[in-house]
Coordinates of C-alpha atoms in Angstrom, one line a residue:
Chain W
M1 CA 39.2 -42.5 -33.3
Q2 CA 37.7 -44.9 -35.8
T3 CA 37.0 -48.6 -36.3
E4 CA 36.2 -50.5 -39.5
G5 CA 35.2 -54.1 -39.9
K6 CA 32.6 -56.7 -40.9
V7 CA 29.4 -57.1 -39.1
F8 CA 28.1 -59.9 -37.0
K9 CA 24.4 -59.5 -36.5
Y10 CA 22.3 -60.7 -33.6
R11 CA 18.7 -60.6 -32.3
D12 CA 17.0 -58.6 -29.5
N13 CA 17.8 -59.4 -25.8
V14 CA 21.2 -60.9 -26.3
D15 CA 21.9 -61.8 -22.7
T16 CA 25.2 -62.0 -20.8
D17 CA 24.7 -65.8 -20.4
V18 CA 25.1 -66.3 -24.1
I19 CA 27.8 -63.7 -24.5
I20 CA 29.9 -65.6 -21.9
P21 CA 28.2 -68.7 -20.3
A22 CA 28.6 -68.9 -16.5
R23 CA 30.3 -72.3 -16.8
Y24 CA 33.4 -70.4 -17.9
L25 CA 33.3 -67.8 -15.1
N26 CA 35.6 -69.8 -12.9
T27 CA 38.3 -67.6 -14.5
S28 CA 38.6 -63.9 -15.2
D29 CA 41.4 -64.4 -17.7
P30 CA 40.3 -62.3 -20.7
K31 CA 41.8 -64.6 -23.3
E32 CA 40.1 -67.7 -21.8
L33 CA 36.8 -65.8 -21.7
A34 CA 37.2 -64.6 -25.3
A35 CA 37.6 -68.2 -26.5
H36 CA 34.0 -68.9 -25.5
C37 CA 32.4 -65.6 -26.5
M38 CA 28.9 -66.0 -28.0
E39 CA 29.3 -69.8 -28.3
D40 CA 25.8 -70.7 -27.2
I41 CA 24.2 -68.7 -30.0
D42 CA 27.0 -68.7 -32.6
R43 CA 29.7 -71.3 -32.6
E44 CA 31.4 -69.6 -35.6
F45 CA 31.8 -66.2 -34.0
V46 CA 35.2 -66.7 -32.3
K47 CA 36.5 -68.5 -35.4
K48 CA 35.5 -65.8 -37.8
V49 CA 35.9 -62.5 -35.8
S50 CA 38.9 -60.3 -36.5
K51 CA 40.2 -57.1 -35.1
G52 CA 37.9 -54.1 -35.6
D53 CA 34.8 -56.2 -36.4
I54 CA 31.4 -54.9 -35.3
I55 CA 28.5 -56.5 -33.5
V56 CA 25.1 -55.2 -34.5
A57 CA 22.1 -56.2 -32.4
G58 CA 18.5 -55.4 -31.5
Y59 CA 17.0 -54.1 -28.2
N60 CA 18.3 -54.7 -24.7
F61 CA 21.8 -56.0 -25.7
G62 CA 23.6 -57.4 -22.7
C63 CA 20.6 -58.1 -20.4
G64 CA 20.9 -60.4 -17.5
S65 CA 23.8 -60.8 -15.2
S66 CA 26.2 -58.0 -14.2
R67 CA 29.3 -60.0 -15.2
E68 CA 31.9 -57.6 -16.5
H69 CA 33.4 -60.7 -18.2
A70 CA 30.8 -60.1 -21.0
P71 CA 32.1 -56.8 -22.4
L72 CA 35.6 -58.0 -21.6
A73 CA 35.2 -61.2 -23.7
I74 CA 33.7 -59.2 -26.6
S75 CA 36.5 -56.6 -26.4
T76 CA 39.3 -59.2 -26.1
C77 CA 37.9 -60.9 -29.3
G78 CA 38.9 -57.7 -31.1
V79 CA 35.4 -56.3 -31.6
G80 CA 35.8 -52.6 -32.3
C81 CA 32.2 -51.6 -31.4
V82 CA 28.8 -52.9 -30.5
I83 CA 25.9 -51.1 -32.2
A84 CA 22.4 -51.9 -30.7
K85 CA 18.9 -50.5 -30.7
S86 CA 19.3 -50.3 -26.9
F87 CA 21.6 -51.7 -24.2
A88 CA 20.8 -53.2 -20.8
R89 CA 21.9 -50.7 -18.2
I90 CA 24.6 -52.8 -16.3
F91 CA 26.2 -53.8 -19.6
F92 CA 26.2 -50.2 -20.8
R93 CA 28.0 -49.1 -17.6
N94 CA 30.4 -52.0 -17.7
A95 CA 31.3 -51.4 -21.4
I96 CA 32.2 -47.8 -20.7
N97 CA 34.1 -48.7 -17.5
I98 CA 36.3 -51.2 -19.3
G99 CA 36.6 -49.2 -22.6
L100 CA 34.5 -51.2 -25.0
P101 CA 33.0 -48.7 -27.5
I102 CA 29.2 -49.0 -27.8
L103 CA 26.7 -47.0 -29.8
E104 CA 22.9 -46.8 -29.5
C105 CA 21.4 -46.3 -33.0
P106 CA 18.1 -48.1 -33.7
E107 CA 18.1 -47.2 -37.4
A108 CA 21.6 -48.5 -38.1
A109 CA 20.9 -51.6 -36.0
E110 CA 17.8 -52.3 -38.0
E111 CA 19.2 -51.8 -41.5
I112 CA 22.8 -53.0 -41.3
S113 CA 23.1 -56.7 -42.4
A114 CA 25.4 -59.5 -41.3
G115 CA 28.6 -59.5 -43.3
D116 CA 28.4 -55.8 -44.3
T117 CA 31.5 -53.7 -43.8
V118 CA 31.0 -50.7 -41.6
N119 CA 33.1 -47.7 -40.6
I120 CA 32.5 -45.9 -37.3
N121 CA 33.9 -42.5 -36.4
F122 CA 33.6 -42.2 -32.6
D123 CA 34.4 -38.5 -32.5
T124 CA 31.4 -37.6 -34.7
G125 CA 29.2 -40.6 -33.9
S126 CA 28.9 -41.3 -37.6
I127 CA 28.3 -44.9 -38.8
T128 CA 28.9 -45.6 -42.5
N129 CA 27.8 -48.8 -44.1
L130 CA 30.5 -49.2 -46.8
T131 CA 28.6 -52.1 -48.4
T132 CA 25.4 -50.1 -49.0
G133 CA 26.8 -46.5 -48.8
K134 CA 24.3 -45.5 -46.2
K135 CA 25.3 -43.2 -43.3
Y136 CA 23.8 -43.0 -39.8
K137 CA 24.3 -40.8 -36.8
A138 CA 24.5 -42.3 -33.3
Q139 CA 23.7 -40.4 -30.1
P140 CA 26.9 -38.9 -28.6
F141 CA 27.7 -39.7 -25.0
P142 CA 27.0 -37.0 -22.3
P143 CA 30.3 -35.1 -21.4
F144 CA 30.5 -36.9 -18.1
I145 CA 30.8 -40.3 -19.8
Q146 CA 33.1 -38.9 -22.5
N147 CA 35.5 -37.9 -19.7
I148 CA 35.5 -41.5 -18.4
I149 CA 36.3 -42.8 -21.8
K150 CA 39.0 -40.1 -22.5
S151 CA 40.7 -41.0 -19.2
G152 CA 40.8 -44.6 -20.2
G153 CA 38.1 -46.0 -18.0
L154 CA 36.5 -45.3 -14.6
L155 CA 39.4 -46.1 -12.3
A156 CA 41.8 -44.0 -14.4
S157 CA 39.3 -41.1 -14.3
I158 CA 39.0 -41.4 -10.5
K159 CA 42.8 -41.4 -10.2
E160 CA 43.0 -38.3 -12.4
R161 CA 40.4 -36.5 -10.4
D162 CA 42.0 -37.4 -7.0
E163 CA 45.4 -36.2 -8.2
S164 CA 44.0 -32.9 -9.5
D165 CA 42.3 -32.4 -6.0
E166 CA 45.5 -32.8 -4.1
Chain B
M1 CA 10.4 -36.9 -6.1
T2 CA 9.9 -40.6 -6.1
M3 CA 11.2 -42.7 -3.2
T4 CA 14.3 -43.7 -5.2
Q5 CA 15.0 -40.1 -6.2
K6 CA 14.7 -39.0 -2.6
I7 CA 17.2 -41.6 -1.4
L8 CA 19.6 -40.7 -4.2
A9 CA 19.3 -37.0 -3.5
A10 CA 20.0 -37.5 0.2
H11 CA 23.1 -39.6 -0.5
A12 CA 24.3 -37.1 -3.1
G13 CA 23.9 -34.2 -0.5
L14 CA 21.3 -32.5 -2.8
E15 CA 17.9 -31.0 -2.0
K16 CA 16.4 -32.2 -5.2
V17 CA 17.3 -34.4 -8.2
V18 CA 15.5 -34.9 -11.5
P19 CA 15.4 -37.9 -13.9
G20 CA 18.5 -37.9 -16.2
Q21 CA 20.6 -35.9 -13.8
L22 CA 24.1 -37.4 -13.2
I23 CA 25.0 -37.5 -9.5
E24 CA 27.7 -39.0 -7.3
A25 CA 26.2 -40.7 -4.3
K26 CA 27.7 -42.0 -1.0
L27 CA 27.3 -45.7 -0.5
D28 CA 26.2 -47.5 2.6
I29 CA 27.2 -51.0 1.4
V30 CA 29.4 -52.2 -1.5
L31 CA 28.9 -55.9 -2.3
G32 CA 30.8 -58.5 -4.4
N33 CA 30.9 -62.3 -4.8
D34 CA 33.4 -65.0 -5.8
I35 CA 32.9 -64.3 -9.5
T36 CA 32.8 -60.5 -9.6
A37 CA 35.0 -59.6 -6.7
P38 CA 38.2 -61.2 -8.1
V39 CA 37.9 -59.0 -11.2
A40 CA 37.2 -56.0 -8.9
I41 CA 40.2 -56.9 -6.7
K42 CA 42.5 -57.1 -9.8
E43 CA 41.3 -53.7 -11.0
F44 CA 41.6 -52.2 -7.5
E45 CA 45.2 -53.4 -7.3
K46 CA 46.0 -52.5 -10.9
A47 CA 44.9 -48.9 -10.1
C48 CA 47.3 -49.0 -7.1
F49 CA 44.6 -48.1 -4.5
K50 CA 46.2 -48.7 -1.1
S51 CA 43.2 -49.0 1.2
V52 CA 39.4 -49.5 1.2
F53 CA 37.1 -46.6 2.1
D54 CA 35.6 -48.5 5.1
K55 CA 36.3 -52.1 6.1
D56 CA 32.8 -52.4 7.7
R57 CA 30.9 -51.2 4.6
I58 CA 32.2 -53.8 2.1
A59 CA 30.5 -57.2 1.9
I60 CA 32.3 -60.1 0.1
V61 CA 30.2 -63.2 -0.1
L62 CA 31.5 -66.5 -1.6
D63 CA 28.3 -68.0 -3.0
H64 CA 28.4 -68.8 -6.7
F65 CA 30.9 -71.6 -7.0
V66 CA 31.4 -72.6 -3.3
P67 CA 32.1 -74.9 -1.7
N68 CA 34.7 -74.6 -4.5
K69 CA 33.6 -76.5 -7.6
D70 CA 37.0 -76.9 -9.2
I71 CA 40.6 -75.6 -9.0
K72 CA 39.9 -72.4 -10.9
A73 CA 36.9 -71.6 -8.6
A74 CA 39.1 -72.3 -5.6
E75 CA 41.7 -69.8 -6.9
Q76 CA 39.0 -67.2 -7.2
S77 CA 37.8 -67.8 -3.7
K78 CA 41.4 -67.6 -2.5
T79 CA 41.8 -64.2 -4.2
C80 CA 38.7 -62.9 -2.3
R81 CA 39.9 -64.5 1.0
N82 CA 43.4 -62.9 0.8
F83 CA 41.9 -59.5 -0.1
A84 CA 39.4 -59.7 2.8
C85 CA 42.2 -60.6 5.2
E86 CA 44.6 -57.9 4.0
H87 CA 42.0 -55.2 4.3
C88 CA 40.3 -56.6 7.4
I89 CA 36.9 -56.7 5.6
S90 CA 34.5 -57.5 8.5
K91 CA 31.7 -58.7 6.3
F92 CA 33.5 -61.5 4.5
F93 CA 31.4 -64.6 4.3
D94 CA 33.3 -67.9 3.6
V95 CA 32.0 -71.5 3.6
G96 CA 30.3 -72.2 7.0
K97 CA 29.0 -68.6 7.3
M98 CA 28.1 -67.9 3.7
G99 CA 24.7 -67.9 2.1
I100 CA 23.4 -66.7 -1.2
E101 CA 24.3 -63.0 -1.0
H102 CA 20.8 -61.5 -1.6
A103 CA 19.3 -63.8 1.1
L104 CA 22.2 -63.3 3.4
L105 CA 22.6 -59.5 3.6
P106 CA 19.0 -58.8 4.6
E107 CA 18.9 -61.8 7.0
Q108 CA 22.1 -60.6 8.7
G109 CA 20.9 -57.0 9.0
I110 CA 23.7 -55.7 6.8
V111 CA 21.3 -53.7 4.6
T112 CA 18.4 -51.5 5.9
A113 CA 15.8 -49.0 4.9
G114 CA 17.0 -45.8 3.4
D115 CA 20.4 -47.3 2.3
C116 CA 22.1 -46.6 -1.0
I117 CA 23.8 -49.9 -2.0
I118 CA 25.6 -51.2 -5.0
G119 CA 26.6 -54.8 -5.6
A120 CA 28.6 -56.4 -8.4
D121 CA 25.7 -58.8 -9.0
S122 CA 22.7 -58.0 -11.0
H123 CA 20.2 -59.2 -8.3
T124 CA 21.5 -56.6 -5.9
C125 CA 18.1 -54.9 -6.6
T126 CA 16.6 -57.4 -4.0
Y127 CA 17.2 -55.0 -1.1
G128 CA 14.6 -52.5 -2.5
A129 CA 12.2 -54.7 -0.6
L130 CA 13.5 -53.1 2.6
G131 CA 12.9 -49.6 1.3
A132 CA 16.5 -49.1 0.2
F133 CA 18.0 -47.9 -3.2
S134 CA 20.0 -50.9 -4.3
T135 CA 21.3 -51.7 -7.8
G136 CA 23.6 -54.0 -9.6
V137 CA 26.9 -52.9 -11.2
G138 CA 30.0 -54.4 -12.7
S139 CA 33.4 -55.2 -11.1
T140 CA 35.1 -52.0 -12.1
D141 CA 32.3 -50.0 -10.4
M142 CA 32.8 -52.2 -7.4
A143 CA 36.5 -51.6 -7.4
A144 CA 36.0 -47.8 -7.6
A145 CA 33.4 -48.0 -4.8
M146 CA 35.7 -50.0 -2.5
A147 CA 38.3 -47.3 -2.9
T148 CA 36.0 -44.2 -2.7
G149 CA 32.7 -45.2 -1.0
K150 CA 30.9 -43.5 -3.9
A151 CA 29.4 -44.3 -7.2
W152 CA 27.9 -42.2 -10.1
F153 CA 24.3 -42.7 -11.1
K154 CA 22.0 -41.3 -13.7
V155 CA 18.8 -40.5 -11.7
P156 CA 16.2 -42.8 -13.0
S157 CA 12.6 -42.0 -14.0
A158 CA 10.0 -44.4 -12.6
I159 CA 7.2 -46.8 -13.3
K160 CA 4.6 -47.0 -10.6
I161 CA 3.3 -50.5 -9.8
E162 CA 0.1 -50.1 -7.9
L163 CA -1.0 -53.2 -6.0
C164 CA -4.5 -53.8 -4.6
G165 CA -6.2 -56.9 -3.2
S166 CA -4.4 -59.8 -1.6
L167 CA -2.8 -62.9 -3.0
P168 CA -5.0 -66.0 -3.4
K169 CA -3.9 -69.2 -1.6
N170 CA -1.1 -71.1 -3.3
T171 CA 0.3 -68.1 -5.0
S172 CA 3.3 -66.0 -4.0
G173 CA 5.5 -63.0 -4.8
K174 CA 7.1 -65.1 -7.6
D175 CA 3.8 -65.2 -9.4
V176 CA 3.4 -61.5 -9.0
I177 CA 6.8 -60.5 -10.4
L178 CA 6.5 -63.1 -13.3
T179 CA 3.1 -61.6 -14.1
I180 CA 4.5 -58.1 -14.2
I181 CA 7.4 -59.1 -16.4
G182 CA 5.0 -60.8 -18.7
M183 CA 3.0 -57.6 -18.9
I184 CA 5.8 -55.1 -19.5
G185 CA 8.5 -57.3 -21.1
V186 CA 12.2 -57.8 -20.3
D187 CA 13.1 -54.2 -21.2
G188 CA 9.8 -52.8 -20.0
A189 CA 11.5 -50.9 -17.1
L190 CA 14.9 -50.4 -18.8
Y191 CA 17.0 -47.8 -16.8
K192 CA 13.9 -47.0 -14.6
S193 CA 13.0 -47.7 -11.1
M194 CA 10.0 -49.9 -10.3
E195 CA 8.2 -48.2 -7.4
F196 CA 5.7 -50.5 -5.7
C197 CA 2.8 -48.9 -3.9
G198 CA -0.9 -49.4 -3.0
E199 CA -2.9 -51.0 -0.3
G200 CA -2.1 -54.5 -1.6
I201 CA 1.4 -54.2 -0.2
S202 CA 0.5 -54.8 3.4
S203 CA -0.6 -58.4 2.6
L204 CA 2.8 -59.2 1.1
S205 CA 5.3 -60.9 3.4
M206 CA 8.9 -59.7 3.4
D207 CA 10.0 -62.9 1.6
D208 CA 7.4 -62.1 -1.1
R209 CA 8.7 -58.5 -1.4
L210 CA 12.4 -59.7 -1.5
C211 CA 11.4 -62.1 -4.3
I212 CA 9.6 -59.4 -6.2
C213 CA 12.4 -56.8 -6.0
N214 CA 15.0 -59.5 -6.8
M215 CA 13.5 -59.9 -10.3
A216 CA 13.1 -56.2 -11.1
I217 CA 16.3 -56.5 -13.2
E218 CA 14.5 -59.1 -15.3
A219 CA 12.3 -56.2 -16.5
G220 CA 15.5 -54.2 -17.2
A221 CA 14.9 -52.0 -14.1
K222 CA 17.7 -50.1 -12.3
N223 CA 16.0 -51.0 -9.0
G224 CA 12.7 -52.0 -7.5
I225 CA 11.5 -50.5 -4.2
F226 CA 8.8 -51.0 -1.7
P227 CA 7.6 -48.4 0.8
V228 CA 8.5 -49.0 4.5
D229 CA 5.6 -50.3 6.6
G230 CA 5.0 -52.2 9.8
N231 CA 6.1 -55.4 8.2
T232 CA 9.4 -53.9 7.1
L233 CA 10.1 -52.4 10.5
S234 CA 9.4 -55.6 12.4
Y235 CA 11.7 -57.4 10.0
L236 CA 14.5 -54.9 10.6
E237 CA 14.0 -54.8 14.3
N238 CA 16.8 -56.6 16.3
R239 CA 18.3 -57.4 12.9
A240 CA 19.5 -54.2 11.1
E241 CA 22.8 -53.0 12.3
R242 CA 22.0 -49.4 11.3
K243 CA 18.9 -47.4 12.1
P244 CA 16.3 -47.6 9.3
V245 CA 15.7 -44.3 7.6
I246 CA 12.3 -44.0 6.0
Y247 CA 11.8 -42.1 2.7
E248 CA 8.4 -41.6 1.2
A249 CA 7.5 -40.6 -2.3
D250 CA 6.1 -37.1 -2.6
S251 CA 2.4 -37.0 -3.4
D252 CA 3.2 -35.1 -6.6
A253 CA 6.0 -37.5 -7.6
E254 CA 6.2 -38.1 -11.4
Y255 CA 5.9 -41.5 -12.9
E256 CA 6.3 -42.4 -16.6
K257 CA 3.5 -44.9 -16.3
T258 CA 1.4 -46.8 -13.9
V259 CA 0.8 -50.5 -13.9
K260 CA -2.2 -51.7 -11.8
I261 CA -2.2 -55.2 -10.4
N262 CA -5.0 -56.7 -8.5
L263 CA -3.2 -59.3 -6.4
S264 CA -6.5 -61.2 -6.0
D265 CA -6.3 -62.0 -9.8
I266 CA -2.8 -63.5 -9.6
V267 CA -2.6 -67.1 -10.7
P268 CA 0.3 -69.6 -10.5
T269 CA 2.5 -68.3 -13.4
V270 CA 5.4 -69.9 -15.3
S271 CA 8.0 -68.2 -17.6
C272 CA 8.7 -70.4 -20.6
P273 CA 12.0 -70.6 -22.4
H274 CA 14.0 -68.6 -23.3
L275 CA 12.9 -65.2 -21.8
P276 CA 11.4 -64.3 -18.4
E277 CA 8.6 -62.4 -20.3
N278 CA 7.3 -65.6 -21.9
T279 CA 4.7 -66.1 -19.2
K280 CA 1.8 -68.5 -19.1
P281 CA -0.5 -69.7 -16.4
A282 CA 0.9 -73.0 -15.0
S283 CA -2.5 -74.6 -15.7
E284 CA -1.9 -74.2 -19.4
L285 CA 1.4 -76.1 -19.4
S286 CA 0.3 -79.4 -17.9
D287 CA 1.6 -81.3 -21.0
I288 CA 5.2 -80.2 -20.4
K289 CA 7.2 -83.1 -19.2
I290 CA 10.2 -82.3 -17.0
D291 CA 13.4 -84.0 -16.0
Q292 CA 14.5 -81.8 -13.0
V293 CA 13.1 -79.4 -10.4
F294 CA 15.2 -76.9 -8.6
I295 CA 14.0 -75.0 -5.5
G296 CA 16.4 -72.4 -4.3
S297 CA 18.4 -69.3 -5.5
C298 CA 18.5 -65.7 -4.4
T299 CA 14.9 -65.5 -5.8
N300 CA 13.3 -68.3 -3.9
G301 CA 15.7 -69.9 -1.4
R302 CA 14.2 -68.3 1.7
M303 CA 12.3 -69.8 4.6
E304 CA 8.8 -69.3 3.2
D305 CA 9.9 -70.9 0.0
M306 CA 11.3 -73.9 1.9
T307 CA 8.0 -74.1 3.9
A308 CA 6.0 -74.0 0.7
A309 CA 8.0 -76.9 -0.7
Y310 CA 7.7 -78.8 2.6
E311 CA 3.9 -78.5 2.7
I312 CA 3.7 -80.0 -0.7
L313 CA 6.4 -82.7 -0.6
K314 CA 6.0 -84.0 2.9
G315 CA 4.8 -87.6 2.9
K316 CA 4.8 -87.7 -0.9
K317 CA 7.3 -89.1 -3.4
V318 CA 9.1 -87.2 -6.2
K319 CA 8.0 -88.7 -9.5
E320 CA 10.3 -91.5 -10.8
G321 CA 12.7 -90.1 -13.4
V322 CA 12.6 -86.5 -11.9
R323 CA 15.6 -85.1 -10.0
C324 CA 14.5 -82.7 -7.3
I325 CA 17.2 -80.4 -5.9
I326 CA 16.5 -78.2 -2.9
I327 CA 19.0 -75.6 -1.8
P328 CA 18.2 -73.4 1.2
A329 CA 19.8 -70.0 0.6
T330 CA 21.7 -69.5 3.8
M331 CA 23.1 -71.5 6.7
Q332 CA 20.4 -70.1 9.0
I333 CA 17.7 -71.2 6.7
M334 CA 19.4 -74.6 6.3
R335 CA 19.5 -74.9 10.1
E336 CA 15.9 -74.0 10.4
C337 CA 15.0 -76.5 7.7
I338 CA 16.8 -79.2 9.7
E339 CA 15.2 -78.2 13.0
K340 CA 11.7 -78.2 11.6
G341 CA 12.2 -81.6 10.0
Y342 CA 12.0 -80.2 6.4
V343 CA 15.3 -81.8 5.4
T344 CA 14.2 -85.3 6.5
A345 CA 10.9 -84.8 4.7
F346 CA 12.7 -83.7 1.5
I347 CA 15.0 -86.6 1.6
D348 CA 12.2 -89.1 2.3
A349 CA 10.3 -87.6 -0.7
G350 CA 13.3 -88.4 -2.8
A351 CA 14.8 -84.9 -3.1
V352 CA 18.4 -84.0 -2.6
V353 CA 19.3 -81.1 -0.2
S354 CA 22.5 -79.1 -0.6
T355 CA 24.5 -76.6 1.4
P356 CA 23.8 -73.0 0.2
T357 CA 25.2 -72.1 -3.3
C358 CA 24.0 -70.3 -6.4
G359 CA 25.3 -73.4 -8.2
P360 CA 22.6 -74.6 -10.6
C361 CA 20.8 -71.3 -11.2
L362 CA 23.5 -70.0 -13.5
G363 CA 24.6 -73.4 -14.8
G364 CA 27.6 -73.4 -12.5
Y365 CA 27.3 -76.9 -10.9
M366 CA 25.1 -79.0 -8.7
G367 CA 22.4 -79.7 -11.2
I368 CA 23.5 -78.9 -14.8
L369 CA 21.1 -79.9 -17.6
A370 CA 21.9 -82.2 -20.5
E371 CA 20.8 -81.6 -24.1
G372 CA 17.1 -81.6 -24.4
E373 CA 16.4 -81.7 -20.7
R374 CA 13.8 -79.6 -19.0
C375 CA 13.8 -78.1 -15.6
V376 CA 11.2 -76.2 -13.5
A377 CA 13.3 -73.8 -11.4
T378 CA 12.4 -71.2 -8.8
T379 CA 15.3 -69.1 -10.2
N380 CA 15.3 -65.9 -12.2
R381 CA 16.5 -66.5 -15.7
N382 CA 15.7 -69.0 -18.4
F383 CA 18.0 -67.8 -21.2
V384 CA 19.6 -70.1 -23.7
G385 CA 22.1 -72.3 -21.9
R386 CA 21.4 -70.7 -18.5
M387 CA 21.4 -74.0 -16.6
G388 CA 23.5 -76.1 -18.9
H389 CA 23.3 -77.3 -22.4
P390 CA 22.3 -74.7 -25.0
L391 CA 19.5 -77.0 -26.0
S392 CA 18.1 -77.5 -22.5
E393 CA 15.1 -75.6 -21.2
V394 CA 14.3 -73.7 -18.0
Y395 CA 10.8 -72.9 -16.9
L396 CA 10.7 -70.3 -14.1
A397 CA 8.1 -70.8 -11.4
S398 CA 7.1 -70.4 -7.8
P399 CA 8.2 -73.0 -5.1
Q400 CA 4.6 -74.2 -5.0
T401 CA 4.5 -74.9 -8.7
A402 CA 8.0 -76.4 -8.7
A403 CA 7.2 -78.7 -5.8
A404 CA 3.9 -79.8 -7.3
S405 CA 5.6 -80.5 -10.6
A406 CA 8.3 -82.6 -8.9
L407 CA 5.5 -85.0 -7.8
T408 CA 3.9 -85.4 -11.2
G409 CA 6.8 -85.1 -13.6
Y410 CA 4.8 -82.4 -15.6
I411 CA 4.4 -78.7 -15.0
T412 CA 1.6 -78.7 -12.4
E413 CA -0.4 -76.0 -10.7
Y414 CA -0.6 -76.8 -7.0
K415 CA -4.1 -77.3 -5.7
D416 CA -4.6 -78.5 -2.1

């Protein structure tokens, strides 16, 4: 599995309140949420983002509230992957549970610039900055988490397990 | 093992666990609210689960946007109400019974010492104050847990927070946790448990401990936890519906680091925009002019917080040009505030008092900020746009500092 797209770059501690402000949480409709993604720190994001694009950010991406609406909004915008120096733990869990690919790679997150075109191979964890030619290697997920992703999310993996138990 | 590790091991049916180990643990309580439960319900139904694991172990609390703020919020509440009815969820809290979930569950005795709890709300870490393992998750985790009664966890490593001394007058648990977050940063405890210990604990009230654990997430922590002592047991007595189980950290438990706090050195502390780690003593911020004060939320909407506000506001007047909004966190607290005359005193002071809701804390409703406005809030987050316009500002503080600031119109350290 691969994704390729242009990079939107953000700071450390991007919180879920700016990913999707709570004033829009009176709905869980992914399309409505996606229309307001990142708007409090980047009004241009939803206008410019296209399928496969990549968010690159600093430390503690997704900190704050547990709202699953945050990874859902990012994913529904078409973002193919979020690369960060580190992720807040609830966001990390939620992204995996809903199937938004995320990679922790401090070096790539430091060096990749806004507007660069980046290719990601999820099978190998390799990140290639096509603009600069530089390659990076992200930490692969532990097998337990890979299984959740392979099944298509947490609920699908539970269903699969329950059925094989019967 | 640490206290957290022991609770996780027991709930996973294991003798021993080590940091980094992936385990599946049985859950005592699974929680959701009117924002996160509708997503969980949708996923639960999409996955074709037919029944919940235990109708008495799921708590659904309508608190963020209720009484319903608009039609969309009303639809979300209705989704929760219908699901609770269909599955006979006994711990469903609607308007009239509801309160802010993290004040309500301890108050109602739904959570107790030794529990393993998840909640689709990041401040679920609050119940660590009772000696429970409790952590925030997302809606899909909640859906899976409602079906199976279990959740997967990576066993966390720990930071030891050693407390000595006792809090000076006019400071509270809020000043303690803001000080800690200022020291270690908003990702200072990322993925880890914050294990509080030391002789200073005995001087902290349960409301202080609930406030401290509530904001463990603001340091990135998986959970915060206090040992069980006499205070905990008397709080749980005649309240907790299940018998408390006491876990203690082993004497050779391993901690990644130790942070030492002398409670006697704590001063009234404020987190400046736009991160909870931007802390300063309230005394250094006396030139910051404010437009609004909010006293409430899952962090500081409890009875001691209301009492602190009352002691400062009674017989005084909120400064002209400042809006002061006070929201007791549960109906029981609301009732006590009425019985004790607090509500009358607040109204006479020029404040407004509302039925319980998370409302303004997350910029939902009941106190949204306009461009350029500043609010001193007893809440937990001061991110960009948290309480309204992206160019508004939130200063996090204790109820004492918030109430004192309401009287002057500037950030003010309370001195009696």
